[in-house]
């Protein structure tokens, strides 16, 4: 949950910084970003689900690996949920309803939702490597236990 709040504040700050910038071809760029997020989510979640701990004999190590796997699954599903909601709001809400003007400050929700999509893309890209490291760690633990 802490990561989601940090992501929300990054998106808010980015929205205020980019408030005067209109990203050309918003919807087609969002389509591409969401498609890539979907692919990265699918690959990442399938890697997470394919992690096999059944050969780990050390009970403490086994529990630690299961907890890590569960946390990664929750993070991936939460991030994909955020990107899906952002995409649909960006795609289907009228641009006039997505702008908020308070005094001289304007706030464009298009930018907010687009930044959420961009952050989701970064999340899925960056989190591939910890999954690969975890898989290598599992293989090392199993190898070490079998060689004892």
GROMACS .gro file of N, CA and C in nm:
model
  444
    1UNK      N    1   0.082  -0.119   0.000
    1UNK     CA    2   0.000   0.000   0.000
    1UNK      C    3   0.087   0.126   0.000
    2UNK      N    4   0.201   0.115   0.067
    2UNK     CA    5   0.294   0.227   0.074
    2UNK      C    6   0.344   0.263  -0.067
    3UNK      N    7   0.370   0.160  -0.149
    3UNK     CA    8   0.415   0.184  -0.286
    3UNK      C    9   0.308   0.255  -0.368
    4UNK      N   10   0.184   0.221  -0.345
    4UNK     CA   11   0.074   0.283  -0.419
    4UNK      C   12   0.063   0.432  -0.383
    5UNK      N   13   0.079   0.464  -0.255
    5UNK     CA   14   0.074   0.605  -0.214
    5UNK      C   15   0.191   0.683  -0.273
    6UNK      N   16   0.309   0.624  -0.273
    6UNK     CA   17   0.425   0.689  -0.333
    6UNK      C   18   0.401   0.711  -0.482
    7UNK      N   19   0.348   0.610  -0.548
    7UNK     CA   20   0.318   0.621  -0.690
    7UNK      C   21   0.214   0.731  -0.715
    8UNK      N   22   0.116   0.740  -0.629
    8UNK     CA   23   0.013   0.842  -0.643
    8UNK      C   24   0.073   0.982  -0.631
    9UNK      N   25   0.161   1.002  -0.533
    9UNK     CA   26   0.223   1.133  -0.515
    9UNK      C   27   0.318   1.167  -0.630
   10UNK      N   28   0.390   1.068  -0.682
   10UNK     CA   29   0.474   1.091  -0.800
   10UNK      C   30   0.388   1.134  -0.918
   11UNK      N   31   0.275   1.065  -0.936
   11UNK     CA   32   0.185   1.099  -1.046
   11UNK      C   33   0.127   1.240  -1.029
   12UNK      N   34   0.091   1.275  -0.906
   12UNK     CA   35   0.038   1.411  -0.882
   12UNK      C   36   0.143   1.518  -0.912
   13UNK      N   37   0.263   1.496  -0.864
   13UNK     CA   38   0.371   1.592  -0.889
   13UNK      C   39   0.398   1.602  -1.039
   14UNK      N   40   0.404   1.486  -1.105
   14UNK     CA   41   0.425   1.486  -1.250
   14UNK      C   42   0.314   1.556  -1.324
   15UNK      N   43   0.192   1.543  -1.276
   15UNK     CA   44   0.078   1.609  -1.340
   15UNK      C   45   0.090   1.761  -1.329
   16UNK      N   46   0.132   1.809  -1.212
   16UNK     CA   47   0.149   1.954  -1.197
   16UNK      C   48   0.265   2.005  -1.281
   17UNK      N   49   0.372   1.927  -1.291
   17UNK     CA   50   0.487   1.968  -1.373
   17UNK      C   51   0.448   1.972  -1.521
   18UNK      N   52   0.371   1.873  -1.564
   18UNK     CA   53   0.334   1.862  -1.705
   18UNK      C   54   0.200   1.927  -1.739
   19UNK      N   55   0.147   2.010  -1.650
   19UNK     CA   56   0.011   2.061  -1.670
   19UNK      C   57  -0.004   2.144  -1.796
   20UNK      N   58   0.101   2.207  -1.843
   20UNK     CA   59   0.091   2.290  -1.963
   20UNK      C   60   0.132   2.214  -2.090
   21UNK      N   61   0.174   2.091  -2.073
   21UNK     CA   62   0.220   2.012  -2.187
   21UNK      C   63   0.108   1.917  -2.230
   22UNK      N   64   0.076   1.922  -2.355
   22UNK     CA   65  -0.022   1.828  -2.412
   22UNK      C   66   0.055   1.721  -2.488
   23UNK      N   67   0.040   1.599  -2.447
   23UNK     CA   68   0.108   1.490  -2.515
   23UNK      C   69   0.029   1.458  -2.642
   24UNK      N   70   0.093   1.470  -2.758
   24UNK     CA   71   0.020   1.443  -2.882
   24UNK      C   72  -0.019   1.297  -2.892
   25UNK      N   73  -0.130   1.276  -2.957
   25UNK     CA   74  -0.178   1.139  -2.978
   25UNK      C   75  -0.192   1.063  -2.845
   26UNK      N   76  -0.255   1.129  -2.749
   26UNK     CA   77  -0.273   1.072  -2.616
   26UNK      C   78  -0.328   0.931  -2.618
   27UNK      N   79  -0.438   0.914  -2.688
   27UNK     CA   80  -0.507   0.786  -2.682
   27UNK      C   81  -0.430   0.675  -2.750
   28UNK      N   82  -0.365   0.703  -2.862
   28UNK     CA   83  -0.289   0.596  -2.927
   28UNK      C   84  -0.166   0.561  -2.845
   29UNK      N   85  -0.104   0.661  -2.782
   29UNK     CA   86   0.010   0.633  -2.694
   29UNK      C   87  -0.036   0.553  -2.574
   30UNK      N   88  -0.151   0.587  -2.520
   30UNK     CA   89  -0.206   0.513  -2.406
   30UNK      C   90  -0.239   0.369  -2.448
   31UNK      N   91  -0.291   0.351  -2.570
   31UNK     CA   92  -0.320   0.216  -2.619
   31UNK      C   93  -0.193   0.131  -2.621
   32UNK      N   94  -0.087   0.189  -2.673
   32UNK     CA   95   0.041   0.115  -2.681
   32UNK      C   96   0.093   0.086  -2.541
   33UNK      N   97   0.092   0.186  -2.454
   33UNK     CA   98   0.141   0.166  -2.316
   33UNK      C   99   0.062   0.058  -2.243
   34UNK      N  100  -0.070   0.063  -2.257
   34UNK     CA  101  -0.152  -0.037  -2.188
   34UNK      C  102  -0.130  -0.177  -2.245
   35UNK      N  103  -0.113  -0.187  -2.375
   35UNK     CA  104  -0.085  -0.317  -2.437
   35UNK      C  105   0.048  -0.373  -2.387
   36UNK      N  106   0.149  -0.288  -2.382
   36UNK     CA  107   0.280  -0.333  -2.332
   36UNK      C  108   0.271  -0.371  -2.185
   37UNK      N  109   0.196  -0.293  -2.106
   37UNK     CA  110   0.176  -0.329  -1.964
   37UNK      C  111   0.108  -0.464  -1.952
   38UNK      N  112   0.010  -0.489  -2.037
   38UNK     CA  113  -0.059  -0.618  -2.035
   38UNK      C  114   0.034  -0.734  -2.066
   39UNK      N  115   0.120  -0.715  -2.164
   39UNK     CA  116   0.216  -0.820  -2.200
   39UNK      C  117   0.314  -0.842  -2.086
   40UNK      N  118   0.370  -0.733  -2.033
   40UNK     CA  119   0.466  -0.745  -1.923
   40UNK      C  120   0.402  -0.806  -1.799
   41UNK      N  121   0.277  -0.770  -1.771
   41UNK     CA  122   0.205  -0.831  -1.659
   41UNK      C  123   0.189  -0.981  -1.681
   42UNK      N  124   0.149  -1.020  -1.800
   42UNK     CA  125   0.128  -1.162  -1.830
   42UNK      C  126   0.257  -1.242  -1.815
   43UNK      N  127   0.364  -1.190  -1.869
   43UNK     CA  128   0.493  -1.259  -1.859
   43UNK      C  129   0.538  -1.265  -1.713
   44UNK      N  130   0.528  -1.152  -1.643
   44UNK     CA  131   0.572  -1.148  -1.504
   44UNK      C  132   0.491  -1.238  -1.413
   45UNK      N  133   0.359  -1.236  -1.427
   45UNK     CA  134   0.276  -1.317  -1.338
   45UNK      C  135   0.293  -1.465  -1.369
   46UNK      N  136   0.316  -1.499  -1.496
   46UNK     CA  137   0.339  -1.640  -1.528
   46UNK      C  138   0.474  -1.687  -1.472
   47UNK      N  139   0.573  -1.600  -1.471
   47UNK     CA  140   0.701  -1.636  -1.408
   47UNK      C  141   0.683  -1.654  -1.257
   48UNK      N  142   0.608  -1.564  -1.196
   48UNK     CA  143   0.584  -1.574  -1.052
   48UNK      C  144   0.510  -1.704  -1.019
   49UNK      N  145   0.407  -1.733  -1.095
   49UNK     CA  146   0.328  -1.853  -1.067
   49UNK      C  147   0.404  -1.981  -1.096
   50UNK      N  148   0.505  -1.973  -1.181
   50UNK     CA  149   0.581  -2.094  -1.214
   50UNK      C  150   0.693  -2.123  -1.113
   51UNK      N  151   0.715  -2.033  -1.018
   51UNK     CA  152   0.817  -2.058  -0.916
   51UNK      C  153   0.776  -2.179  -0.834
   52UNK      N  154   0.866  -2.277  -0.826
   52UNK     CA  155   0.835  -2.402  -0.758
   52UNK      C  156   0.924  -2.416  -0.635
   53UNK      N  157   0.863  -2.422  -0.520
   53UNK     CA  158   0.936  -2.433  -0.393
   53UNK      C  159   0.927  -2.573  -0.333
   54UNK      N  160   0.867  -2.664  -0.402
   54UNK     CA  161   0.837  -2.796  -0.344
   54UNK      C  162   0.962  -2.874  -0.307
   55UNK      N  163   1.074  -2.846  -0.367
   55UNK     CA  164   1.197  -2.921  -0.338
   55UNK      C  165   1.282  -2.856  -0.230
   56UNK      N  166   1.237  -2.742  -0.175
   56UNK     CA  167   1.311  -2.676  -0.068
   56UNK      C  168   1.279  -2.749   0.063
   57UNK      N  169   1.382  -2.798   0.128
   57UNK     CA  170   1.363  -2.877   0.249
   57UNK      C  171   1.362  -2.792   0.376
   58UNK      N  172   1.436  -2.683   0.377
   58UNK     CA  173   1.443  -2.596   0.495
   58UNK      C  174   1.309  -2.523   0.511
   59UNK      N  175   1.240  -2.550   0.621
   59UNK     CA  176   1.107  -2.497   0.644
   59UNK      C  177   1.105  -2.344   0.650
   60UNK      N  178   1.205  -2.285   0.716
   60UNK     CA  179   1.211  -2.139   0.727
   60UNK      C  180   1.233  -2.076   0.590
   61UNK      N  181   1.322  -2.133   0.513
   61UNK     CA  182   1.348  -2.083   0.378
   61UNK      C  183   1.225  -2.097   0.290
   62UNK      N  184   1.155  -2.209   0.306
   62UNK     CA  185   1.032  -2.235   0.230
   62UNK      C  186   0.926  -2.129   0.260
   63UNK      N  187   0.905  -2.101   0.388
   63UNK     CA  188   0.805  -2.000   0.427
   63UNK      C  189   0.843  -1.862   0.375
   64UNK      N  190   0.972  -1.830   0.381
   64UNK     CA  191   1.018  -1.700   0.332
   64UNK      C  192   0.993  -1.688   0.181
   65UNK      N  193   1.019  -1.794   0.108
   65UNK     CA  194   0.997  -1.792  -0.037
   65UNK      C  195   0.848  -1.780  -0.071
   66UNK      N  196   0.763  -1.851   0.001
   66UNK     CA  197   0.618  -1.844  -0.022
   66UNK      C  198   0.567  -1.703   0.006
   67UNK      N  199   0.613  -1.643   0.116
   67UNK     CA  200   0.571  -1.506   0.149
   67UNK      C  201   0.615  -1.407   0.042
   68UNK      N  202   0.738  -1.423  -0.007
   68UNK     CA  203   0.788  -1.336  -0.114
   68UNK      C  204   0.708  -1.352  -0.242
   69UNK      N  205   0.672  -1.476  -0.273
   69UNK     CA  206   0.592  -1.503  -0.393
   69UNK      C  207   0.454  -1.439  -0.381
   70UNK      N  208   0.392  -1.454  -0.266
   70UNK     CA  209   0.260  -1.395  -0.244
   70UNK      C  210   0.264  -1.243  -0.255
   71UNK      N  211   0.369  -1.182  -0.200
   71UNK     CA  212   0.383  -1.036  -0.206
   71UNK      C  213   0.400  -0.991  -0.352
   72UNK      N  214   0.481  -1.063  -0.428
   72UNK     CA  215   0.500  -1.028  -0.569
   72UNK      C  216   0.370  -1.040  -0.647
   73UNK      N  217   0.293  -1.145  -0.619
   73UNK     CA  218   0.164  -1.162  -0.688
   73UNK      C  219   0.070  -1.044  -0.658
   74UNK      N  220   0.061  -1.008  -0.532
   74UNK     CA  221  -0.026  -0.897  -0.492
   74UNK      C  222   0.019  -0.768  -0.559
   75UNK      N  223   0.151  -0.742  -0.558
   75UNK     CA  224   0.203  -0.621  -0.621
   75UNK      C  225   0.170  -0.616  -0.770
   76UNK      N  226   0.187  -0.730  -0.838
   76UNK     CA  227   0.160  -0.734  -0.981
   76UNK      C  228   0.012  -0.712  -1.011
   77UNK      N  229  -0.075  -0.780  -0.938
   77UNK     CA  230  -0.218  -0.762  -0.962
   77UNK      C  231  -0.264  -0.620  -0.928
   78UNK      N  232  -0.213  -0.564  -0.820
   78UNK     CA  233  -0.249  -0.428  -0.781
   78UNK      C  234  -0.203  -0.329  -0.888
   79UNK      N  235  -0.081  -0.345  -0.935
   79UNK     CA  236  -0.029  -0.253  -1.036
   79UNK      C  237  -0.107  -0.266  -1.167
   80UNK      N  238  -0.141  -0.387  -1.204
   80UNK     CA  239  -0.218  -0.404  -1.327
   80UNK      C  240  -0.359  -0.347  -1.311
   81UNK      N  241  -0.415  -0.359  -1.192
   81UNK     CA  242  -0.545  -0.297  -1.165
   81UNK      C  243  -0.539  -0.146  -1.178
   82UNK      N  244  -0.433  -0.087  -1.126
   82UNK     CA  245  -0.415   0.059  -1.138
   82UNK      C  246  -0.403   0.099  -1.284
   83UNK      N  247  -0.323   0.024  -1.359
   83UNK     CA  248  -0.305   0.060  -1.500
   83UNK      C  249  -0.435   0.039  -1.579
   84UNK      N  250  -0.512  -0.063  -1.545
   84UNK     CA  251  -0.638  -0.087  -1.616
   84UNK      C  252  -0.740   0.024  -1.588
   85UNK      N  253  -0.755   0.061  -1.463
   85UNK     CA  254  -0.848   0.169  -1.428
   85UNK      C  255  -0.802   0.300  -1.492
   86UNK      N  256  -0.673   0.328  -1.487
   86UNK     CA  257  -0.621   0.451  -1.549
   86UNK      C  258  -0.647   0.452  -1.698
   87UNK      N  259  -0.625   0.340  -1.763
   87UNK     CA  260  -0.647   0.331  -1.907
   87UNK      C  261  -0.793   0.356  -1.942
   88UNK      N  262  -0.883   0.290  -1.872
   88UNK     CA  263  -1.025   0.308  -1.904
   88UNK      C  264  -1.073   0.450  -1.873
   89UNK      N  265  -1.026   0.509  -1.765
   89UNK     CA  266  -1.065   0.647  -1.736
   89UNK      C  267  -1.009   0.742  -1.842
   90UNK      N  268  -0.886   0.718  -1.881
   90UNK     CA  269  -0.824   0.801  -1.984
   90UNK      C  270  -0.893   0.786  -2.119
   91UNK      N  271  -0.932   0.664  -2.148
   91UNK     CA  272  -0.990   0.633  -2.279
   91UNK      C  273  -1.136   0.676  -2.292
   92UNK      N  274  -1.212   0.660  -2.186
   92UNK     CA  275  -1.356   0.676  -2.201
   92UNK      C  276  -1.417   0.802  -2.140
   93UNK      N  277  -1.341   0.876  -2.062
   93UNK     CA  278  -1.394   1.001  -2.008
   93UNK      C  279  -1.363   1.116  -2.102
   94UNK      N  280  -1.455   1.204  -2.116
   94UNK     CA  281  -1.441   1.320  -2.203
   94UNK      C  282  -1.330   1.411  -2.150
   95UNK      N  283  -1.254   1.469  -2.240
   95UNK     CA  284  -1.142   1.554  -2.199
   95UNK      C  285  -1.188   1.677  -2.122
   96UNK      N  286  -1.310   1.723  -2.145
   96UNK     CA  287  -1.360   1.840  -2.071
   96UNK      C  288  -1.388   1.806  -1.925
   97UNK      N  289  -1.426   1.683  -1.899
   97UNK     CA  290  -1.453   1.643  -1.760
   97UNK      C  291  -1.324   1.606  -1.688
   98UNK      N  292  -1.213   1.598  -1.760
   98UNK     CA  293  -1.088   1.557  -1.698
   98UNK      C  294  -0.997   1.675  -1.663
   99UNK      N  295  -1.048   1.796  -1.670
   99UNK     CA  296  -0.970   1.913  -1.634
   99UNK      C  297  -1.034   1.980  -1.514
  100UNK      N  298  -0.950   2.022  -1.422
  100UNK     CA  299  -0.996   2.091  -1.302
  100UNK      C  300  -0.922   2.223  -1.295
  101UNK      N  301  -0.995   2.331  -1.282
  101UNK     CA  302  -0.935   2.464  -1.274
  101UNK      C  303  -0.969   2.526  -1.139
  102UNK      N  304  -0.866   2.551  -1.060
  102UNK     CA  305  -0.883   2.617  -0.931
  102UNK      C  306  -0.795   2.742  -0.934
  103UNK      N  307  -0.862   2.856  -0.930
  103UNK     CA  308  -0.793   2.986  -0.944
  103UNK      C  309  -0.711   2.984  -1.073
  104UNK      N  310  -0.579   2.996  -1.062
  104UNK     CA  311  -0.495   2.998  -1.182
  104UNK      C  312  -0.425   2.864  -1.206
  105UNK      N  313  -0.458   2.766  -1.126
  105UNK     CA  314  -0.395   2.635  -1.140
  105UNK      C  315  -0.491   2.542  -1.212
  106UNK      N  316  -0.442   2.483  -1.318
  106UNK     CA  317  -0.523   2.384  -1.389
  106UNK      C  318  -0.463   2.245  -1.365
  107UNK      N  319  -0.550   2.150  -1.357
  107UNK     CA  320  -0.509   2.013  -1.329
  107UNK      C  321  -0.575   1.924  -1.433
  108UNK      N  322  -0.495   1.862  -1.516
  108UNK     CA  323  -0.547   1.778  -1.623
  108UNK      C  324  -0.535   1.631  -1.582
  109UNK      N  325  -0.648   1.567  -1.565
  109UNK     CA  326  -0.649   1.427  -1.523
  109UNK      C  327  -0.596   1.334  -1.632
  110UNK      N  328  -0.598   1.381  -1.758
  110UNK     CA  329  -0.536   1.301  -1.864
  110UNK      C  330  -0.390   1.274  -1.830
  111UNK      N  331  -0.320   1.379  -1.787
  111UNK     CA  332  -0.179   1.363  -1.750
  111UNK      C  333  -0.164   1.266  -1.633
  112UNK      N  334  -0.251   1.279  -1.534
  112UNK     CA  335  -0.244   1.191  -1.418
  112UNK      C  336  -0.259   1.044  -1.459
  113UNK      N  337  -0.361   1.014  -1.538
  113UNK     CA  338  -0.384   0.876  -1.579
  113UNK      C  339  -0.273   0.826  -1.671
  114UNK      N  340  -0.222   0.915  -1.756
  114UNK     CA  341  -0.112   0.876  -1.845
  114UNK      C  342   0.013   0.846  -1.764
  115UNK      N  343   0.041   0.926  -1.662
  115UNK     CA  344   0.157   0.901  -1.577
  115UNK      C  345   0.140   0.770  -1.501
  116UNK      N  346   0.019   0.739  -1.456
  116UNK     CA  347  -0.005   0.609  -1.393
  116UNK      C  348   0.028   0.494  -1.490
  117UNK      N  349  -0.011   0.509  -1.615
  117UNK     CA  350   0.024   0.407  -1.714
  117UNK      C  351   0.174   0.396  -1.733
  118UNK      N  352   0.240   0.509  -1.739
  118UNK     CA  353   0.385   0.511  -1.755
  118UNK      C  354   0.455   0.448  -1.634
  119UNK      N  355   0.408   0.479  -1.514
  119UNK     CA  356   0.465   0.420  -1.393
  119UNK      C  357   0.439   0.269  -1.388
  120UNK      N  358   0.326   0.225  -1.439
  120UNK     CA  359   0.297   0.081  -1.445
  120UNK      C  360   0.395   0.011  -1.539
  121UNK      N  361   0.420   0.074  -1.652
  121UNK     CA  362   0.517   0.019  -1.747
  121UNK      C  363   0.654   0.006  -1.681
  122UNK      N  364   0.696   0.110  -1.610
  122UNK     CA  365   0.826   0.107  -1.541
  122UNK      C  366   0.825  -0.002  -1.434
  123UNK      N  367   0.716  -0.013  -1.358
  123UNK     CA  368   0.706  -0.116  -1.254
  123UNK      C  369   0.725  -0.256  -1.312
  124UNK      N  370   0.651  -0.287  -1.418
  124UNK     CA  371   0.659  -0.421  -1.476
  124UNK      C  372   0.796  -0.447  -1.537
  125UNK      N  373   0.856  -0.346  -1.597
  125UNK     CA  374   0.989  -0.363  -1.657
  125UNK      C  375   1.095  -0.387  -1.550
  126UNK      N  376   1.092  -0.307  -1.446
  126UNK     CA  377   1.193  -0.317  -1.341
  126UNK      C  378   1.177  -0.444  -1.257
  127UNK      N  379   1.055  -0.487  -1.234
  127UNK     CA  380   1.032  -0.602  -1.146
  127UNK      C  381   1.052  -0.737  -1.213
  128UNK      N  382   1.085  -0.739  -1.339
  128UNK     CA  383   1.121  -0.865  -1.402
  128UNK      C  384   1.249  -0.921  -1.340
  129UNK      N  385   1.345  -0.835  -1.312
  129UNK     CA  386   1.476  -0.878  -1.263
  129UNK      C  387   1.471  -0.940  -1.123
  130UNK      N  388   1.395  -0.886  -1.027
  130UNK     CA  389   1.384  -0.955  -0.898
  130UNK      C  390   1.321  -1.095  -0.910
  131UNK      N  391   1.231  -1.112  -1.005
  131UNK     CA  392   1.172  -1.245  -1.025
  131UNK      C  393   1.278  -1.341  -1.074
  132UNK      N  394   1.359  -1.297  -1.170
  132UNK     CA  395   1.466  -1.381  -1.222
  132UNK      C  396   1.568  -1.413  -1.112
  133UNK      N  397   1.598  -1.315  -1.026
  133UNK     CA  398   1.691  -1.339  -0.914
  133UNK      C  399   1.633  -1.440  -0.815
  134UNK      N  400   1.503  -1.428  -0.788
  134UNK     CA  401   1.438  -1.521  -0.695
  134UNK      C  402   1.443  -1.663  -0.750
  135UNK      N  403   1.421  -1.677  -0.879
  135UNK     CA  404   1.426  -1.809  -0.941
  135UNK      C  405   1.566  -1.868  -0.929
  136UNK      N  406   1.668  -1.785  -0.951
  136UNK     CA  407   1.806  -1.831  -0.938
  136UNK      C  408   1.837  -1.868  -0.792
  137UNK      N  409   1.783  -1.793  -0.697
  137UNK     CA  410   1.805  -1.822  -0.555
  137UNK      C  411   1.741  -1.955  -0.518
  138UNK      N  412   1.622  -1.981  -0.570
  138UNK     CA  413   1.554  -2.108  -0.544
  138UNK      C  414   1.638  -2.224  -0.596
  139UNK      N  415   1.688  -2.209  -0.718
  139UNK     CA  416   1.770  -2.315  -0.777
  139UNK      C  417   1.897  -2.339  -0.696
  140UNK      N  418   1.957  -2.230  -0.644
  140UNK     CA  419   2.078  -2.244  -0.562
  140UNK      C  420   2.046  -2.315  -0.430
  141UNK      N  421   1.934  -2.278  -0.367
  141UNK     CA  422   1.896  -2.342  -0.241
  141UNK      C  423   1.873  -2.491  -0.263
  142UNK      N  424   1.803  -2.525  -0.368
  142UNK     CA  425   1.774  -2.667  -0.398
  142UNK      C  426   1.904  -2.741  -0.427
  143UNK      N  427   1.991  -2.677  -0.504
  143UNK     CA  428   2.118  -2.741  -0.537
  143UNK      C  429   2.202  -2.763  -0.411
  144UNK      N  430   2.209  -2.662  -0.323
  144UNK     CA  431   2.286  -2.673  -0.200
  144UNK      C  432   2.229  -2.782  -0.109
  145UNK      N  433   2.096  -2.790  -0.100
  145UNK     CA  434   2.034  -2.892  -0.015
  145UNK      C  435   2.056  -3.033  -0.071
  146UNK      N  436   2.055  -3.048  -0.200
  146UNK     CA  437   2.075  -3.179  -0.260
  146UNK      C  438   2.220  -3.223  -0.254
  147UNK      N  439   2.314  -3.129  -0.250
  147UNK     CA  440   2.455  -3.166  -0.244
  147UNK      C  441   2.503  -3.195  -0.102
  148UNK      N  442   2.419  -3.167  -0.004
  148UNK     CA  443   2.457  -3.194   0.137
  148UNK      C  444   2.448  -3.340   0.169
   0.00000   0.00000   0.00000
